[in-house]
């Protein structure tokens, strides 16, 4: 969610009204904004770099306001004021339209050459005429451009915006692409010319620009915009030229946007929907006229069409997020006030059912604690080492699901058994009085080609007994108790039994496989001394690990 | 424990206890343990022991601790009280014909006694006597006042001495002032002059013989802690999960099968009408998602449905403009760790839409979800999401708020308000805030909304059906409930088991 930082006093001046912090917070809340923080430059500097650095910084009160991710039209002071004033019916929503130059001249042109197709194929341009910057407006203009870059432009990957002082350049303009060696210009705020290749290495250490280099760095051709005299306007999406930079004195601005995709058209469109639709979806009972008024307050200029309760709603090009009648319905509900809607219970009659697997899990958990074992809650993600080396297993045999983009080794795989988590819990609690008796009933994940995604969860029960003596009999006793709870009798065929087995995680001769109704469901035994020491433990430990899904 | 805390080992002998009790019987208003010691002619410490033994018997006596200052003879003082002062002993050792000085000086009291007796003018020294210096008596009889004074103190009559005299004797290290801790003893509510031996515990033999009727039992110390029972403990987060399950079941919600951590992008994103091109949508930031390298791709989808999803994304339809981009199956196939349980809700709603006739449903789930984001004190790579979904004809935003009100009331939260929000797959979307009495402000407690038609209609759900849903994390209310500030102290292997052992039961509404 983008955050916009505005000077409080300027905001109130523009709104034509002063508010207390609480009142303004309330207004934001109703409109779907959040007054996130009340601060100042001095306070921010002092917090981030200490009081000394903050000395002399401005203590003008700043409001940091969270704006929902779909409302790009609110990302600056001017946008916020416009939205709020229309919401409060103090202002009519502006209607944007393209105008020709006042002097009757030809509109500017931007020519796109074929070479751009391979790197950044789309571009649009516009001219803002007769503007007057003040220091605040200038800063807000730059700040808005940056907010758009960071959010809807996806850190300039999707779209890059360049703004230029039109009076320093002359059209028509050309958007083309060239080998980096063939591009040479003086970039913004630099004193000499660089080739594009030099610029890339120059900006490698720039704390801001280095984040955008990757977008074109390895392309054979770099995007570049020239004016009619061969002056470089910009090398999108990295840097503008110094020649055309805007200043407080700029009167006419040339805006170019280059992009990887172009789907939206900057046009108004009209949707027609019924008042009844909105009333029924929101749960209110308003006339079509009053709904049209609600929508108008949300910058969606609306009027009743005269046919029944139909309302015609004009969607401005600034609201690209409105793509369905439900989006219009939401704006009507916001303007009505969510908290003014009468809350009512739906009459939907249903009978509840538990998921059988979770029901079994809940019941078993209760009885395992009654048997003296304490419940652990461990992570589903872990390192390859946790499920393989530490348990003396080969990673290939684990059937583990592997993560392609882990930030650290802790998130390399999804666990294939619960034992590593319990062993780590023991290691973190070595100072607790012995014996330690832990269990967990939870899901592991195994590759399974029969499933649509090629993997499935498996609900398992794992328990450990950690003490000065291995306590195989304790873990064996727990198995007997669990089977008793599941109403499975000891026995070879219809019952359960254990049988000596070899498993590299366990101490040789101290491991058995568990069979229920003839089917192998898990293992129990004394852990291998290497498993103990690789888990940073010092005492003998016995463990049981079994599948509980056969008992559904 | 209460039963074991009172020792019976230092029991004073019964005879002494009974003597003390008889003495106490005779006095009105009680007596001081020091007087008892004097009366019975035993050391005060012995009486203190007897008092403690009697206290252990219950209400036989009642006592009050006192402390008093008290003059006592030193070792030398006691010797003088018995044998006379050094000067008196020197005087008495001298016969009428005198004694050679060097012989006198060899006596135990010689040196001190000689100079004192000289200054009292009881004796004289004849230095010029033939055969060496010789000591003679100068008076017939003497009065040994030092001994008399000390004997008064010994008899407990130090009050008869003047302060100056006591100070003088203290200076001579014959007297010392001590603080004595004593008891003021009075009859207790069950006073008796006979002592019955107290039993520690009831035994099977006593029950069989009925002898318990005659016996007295040592009182328990109810101030002590009991012995901790030998038992296992449920994890606090799981206790809270149980309560949330219970709440949903009470409200008639059926549990969804969320036991599938691995999901395809299709179900996790596309089916919810989230854009597939990770560059084009802020809600679908690739960086927040754990993708799977093995098995990398899902290979099975409901084909008709997939086509409808593709169409609504790329071209629109169902009253929607769509996102107008080139939707690619290759992106939808990518496996990932589900970022929300809403992926399961989508599967369930699709399944519901395949029924011959639509029936209303209420679903819930509480299970793990995964986010590849920056970790801090309140964020882990995996957490539990609680989700509720209702699908029926004609559900309104007012209905969603009504259900949320009922749900949160069961959590003990009644003051709710709703803030407009943006969530790419619900429209409208509302953040749920509750008033926190402790923090004196509104805090976000959940997120909610109405699923978009672009999600529901391609599934095949009837036009008039609305689906309302809400979600919250399990960890956050648990941390608030149990007063935990760092999520790592609640979830994962680093938790302190003592915290698990000590955590109380969970009742969310109290």
Tab-separated table of N, CA and C in Angstrom, chain A residues 26 29-30 32-33 70 154 261 263 269 271 280-282 323-324 326-327 329-330 334 338-339 342-346 348 350-355 357-358 362 365 369 372-375 377-381 401-405 407 411 415 424-425 428-429 432 436 442-443 445 447 449 451-454 457, chain B residues 232-235 237-238 241-242 245 252-255 259-261 279-280 285 289-295 298-299 318-321 324 335 337 347 360 362 368 372 381-382 392 395-399 401-403 406 416-420 422 427-430 452-454 492-493 495-498 501:
chain	number	residue	atom	x	y	z
A	26	UNK	N	-10.572	10.358	11.188
A	26	UNK	CA	-11.941	9.880	10.977
A	26	UNK	C	-12.358	10.041	9.507
A	29	UNK	N	-10.581	7.479	7.420
A	29	UNK	CA	-11.144	6.146	7.648
A	29	UNK	C	-12.393	5.938	6.800
A	30	UNK	N	-13.291	6.927	6.794
A	30	UNK	CA	-14.536	6.817	6.042
A	30	UNK	C	-14.276	6.698	4.538
A	32	UNK	N	-11.561	5.489	3.186
A	32	UNK	CA	-10.739	4.330	2.843
A	32	UNK	C	-9.256	4.630	2.820
A	33	UNK	N	-8.863	5.731	3.486
A	33	UNK	CA	-7.439	6.041	3.630
A	33	UNK	C	-7.061	5.761	5.070
A	70	UNK	N	-5.186	0.633	-5.455
A	70	UNK	CA	-5.868	0.891	-6.726
A	70	UNK	C	-6.064	2.375	-7.005
A	154	UNK	N	5.680	-0.452	-11.415
A	154	UNK	CA	6.442	-1.607	-10.949
A	154	UNK	C	7.942	-1.332	-11.010
A	261	UNK	N	4.128	-2.684	-22.250
A	261	UNK	CA	2.803	-3.146	-22.626
A	261	UNK	C	1.890	-1.924	-22.692
A	263	UNK	N	-2.250	-1.402	-22.594
A	263	UNK	CA	-3.582	-1.995	-22.619
A	263	UNK	C	-4.658	-0.957	-22.389
A	269	UNK	N	-15.590	6.290	-20.216
A	269	UNK	CA	-16.615	5.385	-20.736
A	269	UNK	C	-17.821	5.436	-19.814
A	271	UNK	N	-21.040	3.488	-18.024
A	271	UNK	CA	-21.679	2.222	-17.657
A	271	UNK	C	-23.098	2.549	-17.195
A	280	UNK	N	-29.454	-3.902	-3.637
A	280	UNK	CA	-29.493	-5.317	-3.248
A	280	UNK	C	-28.128	-5.836	-2.849
A	281	UNK	N	-27.086	-5.376	-3.531
A	281	UNK	CA	-25.753	-5.877	-3.201
A	281	UNK	C	-25.210	-5.264	-1.912
A	282	UNK	N	-25.541	-4.000	-1.688
A	282	UNK	CA	-25.016	-3.331	-0.497
A	282	UNK	C	-25.893	-3.633	0.718
A	323	UNK	N	-13.640	-1.844	-13.404
A	323	UNK	CA	-13.791	-2.676	-14.606
A	323	UNK	C	-15.096	-3.453	-14.601
A	324	UNK	N	-15.878	-3.322	-13.544
A	324	UNK	CA	-17.110	-4.108	-13.440
A	324	UNK	C	-18.110	-3.320	-12.600
A	326	UNK	N	-19.484	-4.189	-10.052
A	326	UNK	CA	-19.237	-4.360	-8.618
A	326	UNK	C	-18.279	-3.289	-8.094
A	327	UNK	N	-17.396	-2.785	-8.967
A	327	UNK	CA	-16.491	-1.714	-8.544
A	327	UNK	C	-17.268	-0.420	-8.304
A	329	UNK	N	-20.470	-0.404	-7.491
A	329	UNK	CA	-21.259	-0.690	-6.291
A	329	UNK	C	-20.441	-0.389	-5.033
A	330	UNK	N	-19.150	-0.750	-5.060
A	330	UNK	CA	-18.319	-0.487	-3.878
A	330	UNK	C	-18.216	1.013	-3.594
A	334	UNK	N	-19.097	3.027	-0.230
A	334	UNK	CA	-18.152	3.871	0.517
A	334	UNK	C	-18.774	5.242	0.763
A	338	UNK	N	-19.773	2.735	4.986
A	338	UNK	CA	-19.883	1.325	5.401
A	338	UNK	C	-20.564	1.225	6.767
A	339	UNK	N	-20.197	2.158	7.645
A	339	UNK	CA	-20.682	2.043	9.013
A	339	UNK	C	-22.095	2.574	9.206
A	342	UNK	N	-26.995	-1.028	7.662
A	342	UNK	CA	-27.558	-1.833	8.759
A	342	UNK	C	-27.008	-3.263	8.669
A	343	UNK	N	-26.441	-3.730	9.780
A	343	UNK	CA	-25.853	-5.074	9.823
A	343	UNK	C	-26.974	-6.091	10.038
A	344	UNK	N	-26.992	-7.116	9.204
A	344	UNK	CA	-28.065	-8.097	9.330
A	344	UNK	C	-27.517	-9.508	9.137
A	345	UNK	N	-28.167	-10.454	9.777
A	345	UNK	CA	-27.707	-11.827	9.702
A	345	UNK	C	-28.289	-12.503	8.460
A	346	UNK	N	-27.442	-13.124	7.645
A	346	UNK	CA	-28.002	-13.827	6.492
A	346	UNK	C	-28.863	-15.006	6.958
A	348	UNK	N	-29.011	-17.843	5.648
A	348	UNK	CA	-28.442	-19.080	5.120
A	348	UNK	C	-28.428	-20.171	6.189
A	350	UNK	N	-27.359	-23.837	7.319
A	350	UNK	CA	-26.419	-24.910	6.985
A	350	UNK	C	-26.128	-25.733	8.225
A	351	UNK	N	-25.692	-26.963	8.018
A	351	UNK	CA	-25.270	-27.831	9.118
A	351	UNK	C	-23.749	-27.956	9.042
A	352	UNK	N	-23.081	-27.759	10.168
A	352	UNK	CA	-21.616	-27.775	10.168
A	352	UNK	C	-21.065	-29.193	10.160
A	353	UNK	N	-19.958	-29.348	9.472
A	353	UNK	CA	-19.236	-30.626	9.508
A	353	UNK	C	-17.760	-30.357	9.726
A	354	UNK	N	-17.137	-31.200	10.545
A	354	UNK	CA	-15.693	-31.105	10.705
A	354	UNK	C	-15.036	-31.906	9.587
A	355	UNK	N	-13.844	-31.517	9.204
A	355	UNK	CA	-13.067	-32.335	8.277
A	355	UNK	C	-12.621	-33.567	9.070
A	357	UNK	N	-10.250	-35.631	8.963
A	357	UNK	CA	-8.826	-35.689	9.305
A	357	UNK	C	-8.508	-34.751	10.482
A	358	UNK	N	-9.115	-33.567	10.469
A	358	UNK	CA	-8.871	-32.623	11.557
A	358	UNK	C	-9.560	-33.057	12.845
A	362	UNK	N	-7.615	-33.564	16.288
A	362	UNK	CA	-7.988	-32.886	17.540
A	362	UNK	C	-8.133	-33.896	18.681
A	365	UNK	N	-4.670	-35.391	19.718
A	365	UNK	CA	-3.835	-34.418	20.427
A	365	UNK	C	-4.196	-34.384	21.897
A	369	UNK	N	-1.614	-35.610	25.125
A	369	UNK	CA	-1.213	-34.828	26.303
A	369	UNK	C	-1.616	-35.569	27.565
A	372	UNK	N	0.921	-37.712	28.781
A	372	UNK	CA	2.122	-37.102	29.353
A	372	UNK	C	3.040	-36.429	28.351
A	373	UNK	N	2.632	-36.347	27.093
A	373	UNK	CA	3.485	-35.719	26.071
A	373	UNK	C	3.020	-34.286	25.812
A	374	UNK	N	3.989	-33.414	25.567
A	374	UNK	CA	3.694	-31.992	25.350
A	374	UNK	C	3.766	-31.656	23.864
A	375	UNK	N	2.837	-30.827	23.434
A	375	UNK	CA	2.709	-30.527	22.009
A	375	UNK	C	3.727	-29.485	21.548
A	377	UNK	N	5.079	-27.114	18.133
A	377	UNK	CA	4.536	-26.536	16.901
A	377	UNK	C	5.730	-26.055	16.089
A	378	UNK	N	6.093	-26.797	15.053
A	378	UNK	CA	7.335	-26.488	14.345
A	378	UNK	C	7.042	-26.109	12.900
A	379	UNK	N	8.066	-25.577	12.228
A	379	UNK	CA	7.881	-25.035	10.885
A	379	UNK	C	7.762	-26.122	9.815
A	380	UNK	N	6.968	-25.822	8.807
A	380	UNK	CA	6.813	-26.757	7.691
A	380	UNK	C	7.976	-26.624	6.711
A	381	UNK	N	8.646	-25.463	6.728
A	381	UNK	CA	9.771	-25.259	5.817
A	381	UNK	C	11.076	-25.472	6.582
A	401	UNK	N	9.660	-31.774	-1.666
A	401	UNK	CA	9.315	-30.685	-2.573
A	401	UNK	C	10.335	-29.570	-2.350
A	402	UNK	N	10.951	-29.089	-3.440
A	402	UNK	CA	12.016	-28.085	-3.335
A	402	UNK	C	11.521	-26.702	-3.737
A	403	UNK	N	11.974	-25.700	-2.985
A	403	UNK	CA	11.576	-24.305	-3.245
A	403	UNK	C	12.612	-23.661	-4.158
A	404	UNK	N	12.140	-22.925	-5.167
A	404	UNK	CA	13.091	-22.401	-6.150
A	404	UNK	C	13.709	-21.066	-5.739
A	405	UNK	N	13.025	-20.297	-4.898
A	405	UNK	CA	13.543	-18.956	-4.584
A	405	UNK	C	13.649	-18.692	-3.087
A	407	UNK	N	15.120	-17.341	0.344
A	407	UNK	CA	16.061	-16.277	0.686
A	407	UNK	C	17.170	-16.804	1.578
A	411	UNK	N	14.593	-22.197	4.243
A	411	UNK	CA	13.385	-22.389	3.440
A	411	UNK	C	13.672	-23.120	2.130
A	415	UNK	N	9.146	-29.858	4.729
A	415	UNK	CA	9.538	-31.025	5.520
A	415	UNK	C	8.854	-32.294	5.008
A	424	UNK	N	14.921	-30.082	16.938
A	424	UNK	CA	15.333	-28.684	17.159
A	424	UNK	C	14.674	-28.120	18.415
A	425	UNK	N	13.432	-28.508	18.654
A	425	UNK	CA	12.744	-28.036	19.864
A	425	UNK	C	13.456	-28.566	21.106
A	428	UNK	N	16.645	-26.608	21.659
A	428	UNK	CA	16.422	-25.260	22.202
A	428	UNK	C	15.997	-25.309	23.667
A	429	UNK	N	15.660	-26.516	24.157
A	429	UNK	CA	15.156	-26.642	25.531
A	429	UNK	C	15.971	-27.629	26.363
A	432	UNK	N	15.790	-27.685	30.229
A	432	UNK	CA	14.578	-28.067	30.957
A	432	UNK	C	14.808	-29.413	31.647
A	436	UNK	N	12.272	-35.130	28.622
A	436	UNK	CA	11.438	-34.298	27.771
A	436	UNK	C	10.624	-35.220	26.877
A	442	UNK	N	0.907	-33.137	12.592
A	442	UNK	CA	0.813	-32.081	11.585
A	442	UNK	C	1.127	-32.658	10.209
A	443	UNK	N	1.134	-31.754	9.207
A	443	UNK	CA	1.320	-32.212	7.835
A	443	UNK	C	2.775	-32.137	7.387
A	445	UNK	N	4.954	-32.817	3.501
A	445	UNK	CA	4.594	-32.808	2.082
A	445	UNK	C	5.528	-33.741	1.300
A	447	UNK	N	6.273	-35.597	-2.667
A	447	UNK	CA	5.952	-35.585	-4.100
A	447	UNK	C	5.017	-36.759	-4.407
A	449	UNK	N	2.920	-38.029	-7.949
A	449	UNK	CA	2.540	-37.733	-9.335
A	449	UNK	C	1.066	-37.906	-9.622
A	451	UNK	N	-1.276	-36.570	-8.039
A	451	UNK	CA	-2.011	-35.341	-7.701
A	451	UNK	C	-1.829	-34.275	-8.794
A	452	UNK	N	-2.801	-33.378	-8.939
A	452	UNK	CA	-2.732	-32.370	-10.003
A	452	UNK	C	-1.476	-31.512	-9.917
A	453	UNK	N	-1.041	-31.220	-8.679
A	453	UNK	CA	0.151	-30.372	-8.527
A	453	UNK	C	1.422	-31.206	-8.353
A	454	UNK	N	1.287	-32.527	-8.336
A	454	UNK	CA	2.459	-33.389	-8.220
A	454	UNK	C	2.988	-33.555	-6.807
A	457	UNK	N	-0.045	-33.474	0.834
A	457	UNK	CA	0.233	-33.424	2.271
A	457	UNK	C	0.000	-34.806	2.863
B	232	UNK	N	1.129	-33.916	30.127
B	232	UNK	CA	1.530	-33.232	28.908
B	232	UNK	C	0.731	-31.952	28.756
B	233	UNK	N	1.123	-31.143	27.771
B	233	UNK	CA	0.491	-29.835	27.613
B	233	UNK	C	0.222	-29.570	26.140
B	234	UNK	N	-0.896	-28.946	25.856
B	234	UNK	CA	-1.182	-28.540	24.475
B	234	UNK	C	-0.482	-27.221	24.186
B	235	UNK	N	-0.112	-27.021	22.933
B	235	UNK	CA	0.546	-25.771	22.542
B	235	UNK	C	-0.484	-24.626	22.530
B	237	UNK	N	-0.918	-21.955	20.729
B	237	UNK	CA	-1.492	-21.578	19.422
B	237	UNK	C	-2.544	-22.603	18.994
B	238	UNK	N	-2.286	-23.873	19.304
B	238	UNK	CA	-3.231	-24.922	18.930
B	238	UNK	C	-4.480	-24.868	19.810
B	241	UNK	N	-6.462	-22.315	18.184
B	241	UNK	CA	-7.031	-22.878	16.957
B	241	UNK	C	-8.282	-23.681	17.287
B	242	UNK	N	-8.213	-24.486	18.336
B	242	UNK	CA	-9.363	-25.294	18.746
B	242	UNK	C	-10.569	-24.402	19.030
B	245	UNK	N	-12.037	-23.060	15.786
B	245	UNK	CA	-12.791	-24.136	15.122
B	245	UNK	C	-14.163	-24.250	15.766
B	252	UNK	N	-22.288	-22.948	12.442
B	252	UNK	CA	-22.777	-23.770	11.335
B	252	UNK	C	-21.873	-23.801	10.114
B	253	UNK	N	-20.581	-23.522	10.286
B	253	UNK	CA	-19.634	-23.526	9.171
B	253	UNK	C	-18.957	-24.893	9.047
B	254	UNK	N	-18.822	-25.361	7.817
B	254	UNK	CA	-18.186	-26.650	7.550
B	254	UNK	C	-16.704	-26.449	7.213
B	255	UNK	N	-15.879	-27.372	7.730
B	255	UNK	CA	-14.430	-27.240	7.585
B	255	UNK	C	-13.961	-27.644	6.186
B	259	UNK	N	-5.508	-29.437	3.565
B	259	UNK	CA	-4.252	-30.184	3.648
B	259	UNK	C	-3.594	-30.326	2.272
B	260	UNK	N	-3.306	-29.184	1.667
B	260	UNK	CA	-2.528	-29.143	0.415
B	260	UNK	C	-1.699	-27.861	0.361
B	261	UNK	N	-0.516	-27.916	0.952
B	261	UNK	CA	0.340	-26.718	1.010
B	261	UNK	C	0.805	-26.299	-0.381
B	279	UNK	N	4.472	-8.796	-13.269
B	279	UNK	CA	4.906	-7.409	-13.380
B	279	UNK	C	3.737	-6.449	-13.359
B	280	UNK	N	2.551	-6.967	-13.642
B	280	UNK	CA	1.454	-6.043	-13.850
B	280	UNK	C	0.558	-5.836	-12.656
B	285	UNK	N	2.941	-9.942	-6.165
B	285	UNK	CA	4.362	-9.706	-6.214
B	285	UNK	C	5.089	-11.039	-6.077
B	289	UNK	N	6.171	-14.703	-2.913
B	289	UNK	CA	5.722	-16.080	-3.124
B	289	UNK	C	6.902	-17.046	-3.169
B	290	UNK	N	6.754	-18.161	-2.478
B	290	UNK	CA	7.727	-19.251	-2.610
B	290	UNK	C	7.303	-20.107	-3.805
B	291	UNK	N	8.111	-20.092	-4.851
B	291	UNK	CA	7.804	-20.967	-5.980
B	291	UNK	C	8.529	-22.298	-5.806
B	292	UNK	N	8.018	-23.310	-6.520
B	292	UNK	CA	8.527	-24.671	-6.350
B	292	UNK	C	9.355	-25.051	-7.576
B	293	UNK	N	10.562	-25.579	-7.321
B	293	UNK	CA	11.378	-26.020	-8.455
B	293	UNK	C	11.130	-27.496	-8.764
B	294	UNK	N	10.701	-28.253	-7.774
B	294	UNK	CA	10.430	-29.672	-7.985
B	294	UNK	C	9.375	-30.130	-7.003
B	295	UNK	N	8.177	-30.467	-7.473
B	295	UNK	CA	7.679	-30.489	-8.859
B	295	UNK	C	7.285	-29.076	-9.302
B	298	UNK	N	2.129	-27.780	-12.268
B	298	UNK	CA	0.923	-28.580	-12.096
B	298	UNK	C	0.510	-29.054	-13.485
B	299	UNK	N	-0.074	-30.233	-13.564
B	299	UNK	CA	-0.327	-30.791	-14.898
B	299	UNK	C	-1.775	-31.102	-15.170
B	318	UNK	N	-18.716	-11.544	-18.552
B	318	UNK	CA	-19.475	-11.543	-17.303
B	318	UNK	C	-19.646	-10.105	-16.789
B	319	UNK	N	-19.780	-9.164	-17.694
B	319	UNK	CA	-19.946	-7.760	-17.296
B	319	UNK	C	-18.654	-7.049	-16.964
B	320	UNK	N	-17.532	-7.707	-17.239
B	320	UNK	CA	-16.244	-7.117	-16.855
B	320	UNK	C	-15.403	-6.715	-18.065
B	321	UNK	N	-14.598	-5.686	-17.893
B	321	UNK	CA	-13.651	-5.266	-18.914
B	321	UNK	C	-12.480	-6.240	-19.026
B	324	UNK	N	-7.233	-7.409	-19.915
B	324	UNK	CA	-6.718	-7.152	-21.262
B	324	UNK	C	-5.216	-7.381	-21.381
B	335	UNK	N	3.960	-24.144	-9.905
B	335	UNK	CA	3.629	-24.539	-8.539
B	335	UNK	C	4.237	-23.573	-7.537
B	337	UNK	N	4.040	-22.474	-2.921
B	337	UNK	CA	3.466	-22.727	-1.601
B	337	UNK	C	2.329	-21.731	-1.460
B	347	UNK	N	-11.154	-23.648	-4.838
B	347	UNK	CA	-11.417	-25.041	-5.229
B	347	UNK	C	-12.795	-25.493	-4.747
B	360	UNK	N	-26.825	-23.426	-0.653
B	360	UNK	CA	-26.001	-22.470	0.087
B	360	UNK	C	-24.986	-23.189	0.989
B	362	UNK	N	-21.672	-22.632	4.045
B	362	UNK	CA	-20.820	-21.824	4.920
B	362	UNK	C	-19.571	-22.665	5.173
B	368	UNK	N	-2.020	-23.422	7.571
B	368	UNK	CA	-0.800	-22.678	7.265
B	368	UNK	C	-0.820	-22.061	5.879
B	372	UNK	N	7.069	-15.360	1.287
B	372	UNK	CA	8.528	-15.203	1.160
B	372	UNK	C	8.885	-13.738	1.399
B	381	UNK	N	7.852	-16.724	7.875
B	381	UNK	CA	7.614	-17.144	6.497
B	381	UNK	C	6.353	-17.997	6.400
B	382	UNK	N	5.909	-18.535	7.530
B	382	UNK	CA	4.651	-19.284	7.506
B	382	UNK	C	3.805	-18.880	8.700
B	392	UNK	N	-24.439	-17.706	-0.926
B	392	UNK	CA	-25.900	-17.863	-1.006
B	392	UNK	C	-26.449	-16.825	-1.980
B	395	UNK	N	-26.753	-12.309	-0.934
B	395	UNK	CA	-26.049	-11.827	0.257
B	395	UNK	C	-25.612	-10.379	0.029
B	396	UNK	N	-25.725	-9.564	1.073
B	396	UNK	CA	-25.377	-8.146	0.950
B	396	UNK	C	-24.135	-7.832	1.789
B	397	UNK	N	-23.647	-6.591	1.556
B	397	UNK	CA	-22.547	-6.102	2.382
B	397	UNK	C	-22.985	-6.022	3.848
B	398	UNK	N	-24.263	-5.673	4.062
B	398	UNK	CA	-24.821	-5.640	5.418
B	398	UNK	C	-24.795	-7.023	6.048
B	399	UNK	N	-25.028	-8.070	5.233
B	399	UNK	CA	-24.949	-9.445	5.735
B	399	UNK	C	-23.534	-9.776	6.175
B	401	UNK	N	-21.262	-7.741	7.215
B	401	UNK	CA	-20.983	-7.049	8.467
B	401	UNK	C	-21.708	-7.711	9.625
B	402	UNK	N	-22.927	-8.230	9.353
B	402	UNK	CA	-23.683	-8.935	10.391
B	402	UNK	C	-22.991	-10.217	10.824
B	403	UNK	N	-22.497	-10.993	9.856
B	403	UNK	CA	-21.790	-12.244	10.188
B	403	UNK	C	-20.515	-11.923	10.964
B	406	UNK	N	-21.293	-11.186	14.508
B	406	UNK	CA	-21.540	-12.402	15.302
B	406	UNK	C	-20.237	-13.136	15.609
B	416	UNK	N	-17.131	-2.867	16.643
B	416	UNK	CA	-16.491	-3.037	15.340
B	416	UNK	C	-16.787	-1.848	14.443
B	417	UNK	N	-15.830	-1.496	13.591
B	417	UNK	CA	-16.151	-0.598	12.486
B	417	UNK	C	-15.372	-1.025	11.247
B	418	UNK	N	-15.829	-0.575	10.095
B	418	UNK	CA	-15.314	-1.106	8.833
B	418	UNK	C	-14.735	0.008	7.985
B	419	UNK	N	-13.565	-0.262	7.412
B	419	UNK	CA	-12.884	0.745	6.607
B	419	UNK	C	-12.801	0.251	5.163
B	420	UNK	N	-13.133	1.110	4.218
B	420	UNK	CA	-12.969	0.707	2.816
B	420	UNK	C	-11.509	0.357	2.558
B	422	UNK	N	-8.609	-1.937	-0.319
B	422	UNK	CA	-8.459	-2.521	-1.654
B	422	UNK	C	-7.905	-3.928	-1.532
B	427	UNK	N	-14.661	-7.277	-3.911
B	427	UNK	CA	-15.199	-5.962	-4.235
B	427	UNK	C	-16.649	-5.960	-3.815
B	428	UNK	N	-17.041	-5.221	-2.825
B	428	UNK	CA	-16.227	-4.350	-1.981
B	428	UNK	C	-15.288	-5.126	-1.054
B	429	UNK	N	-14.285	-4.393	-0.552
B	429	UNK	CA	-13.364	-4.936	0.441
B	429	UNK	C	-13.429	-4.062	1.683
B	430	UNK	N	-13.393	-4.727	2.837
B	430	UNK	CA	-13.475	-3.955	4.084
B	430	UNK	C	-12.434	-4.469	5.071
B	452	UNK	N	-15.311	-11.207	-6.238
B	452	UNK	CA	-15.660	-10.547	-7.494
B	452	UNK	C	-16.440	-11.502	-8.407
B	453	UNK	N	-17.366	-10.963	-9.191
B	453	UNK	CA	-18.096	-11.807	-10.152
B	453	UNK	C	-17.147	-12.478	-11.148
B	454	UNK	N	-16.038	-11.802	-11.485
B	454	UNK	CA	-15.065	-12.386	-12.421
B	454	UNK	C	-14.445	-13.662	-11.862
B	492	UNK	N	7.331	-22.289	16.372
B	492	UNK	CA	8.625	-22.800	15.917
B	492	UNK	C	9.387	-23.481	17.041
B	493	UNK	N	10.576	-23.969	16.656
B	493	UNK	CA	11.318	-24.810	17.607
B	493	UNK	C	11.996	-24.020	18.702
B	495	UNK	N	10.692	-22.014	20.818
B	495	UNK	CA	9.837	-21.665	21.954
B	495	UNK	C	10.359	-22.291	23.234
B	496	UNK	N	10.151	-21.587	24.324
B	496	UNK	CA	10.501	-22.092	25.638
B	496	UNK	C	9.374	-23.028	26.088
B	497	UNK	N	9.722	-24.289	26.319
B	497	UNK	CA	8.677	-25.256	26.704
B	497	UNK	C	7.985	-24.847	27.999
B	498	UNK	N	8.691	-24.109	28.864
B	498	UNK	CA	8.064	-23.671	30.112
B	498	UNK	C	6.829	-22.817	29.798
B	501	UNK	N	4.190	-25.198	29.018
B	501	UNK	CA	3.713	-25.850	30.251
B	501	UNK	C	2.784	-24.918	31.039
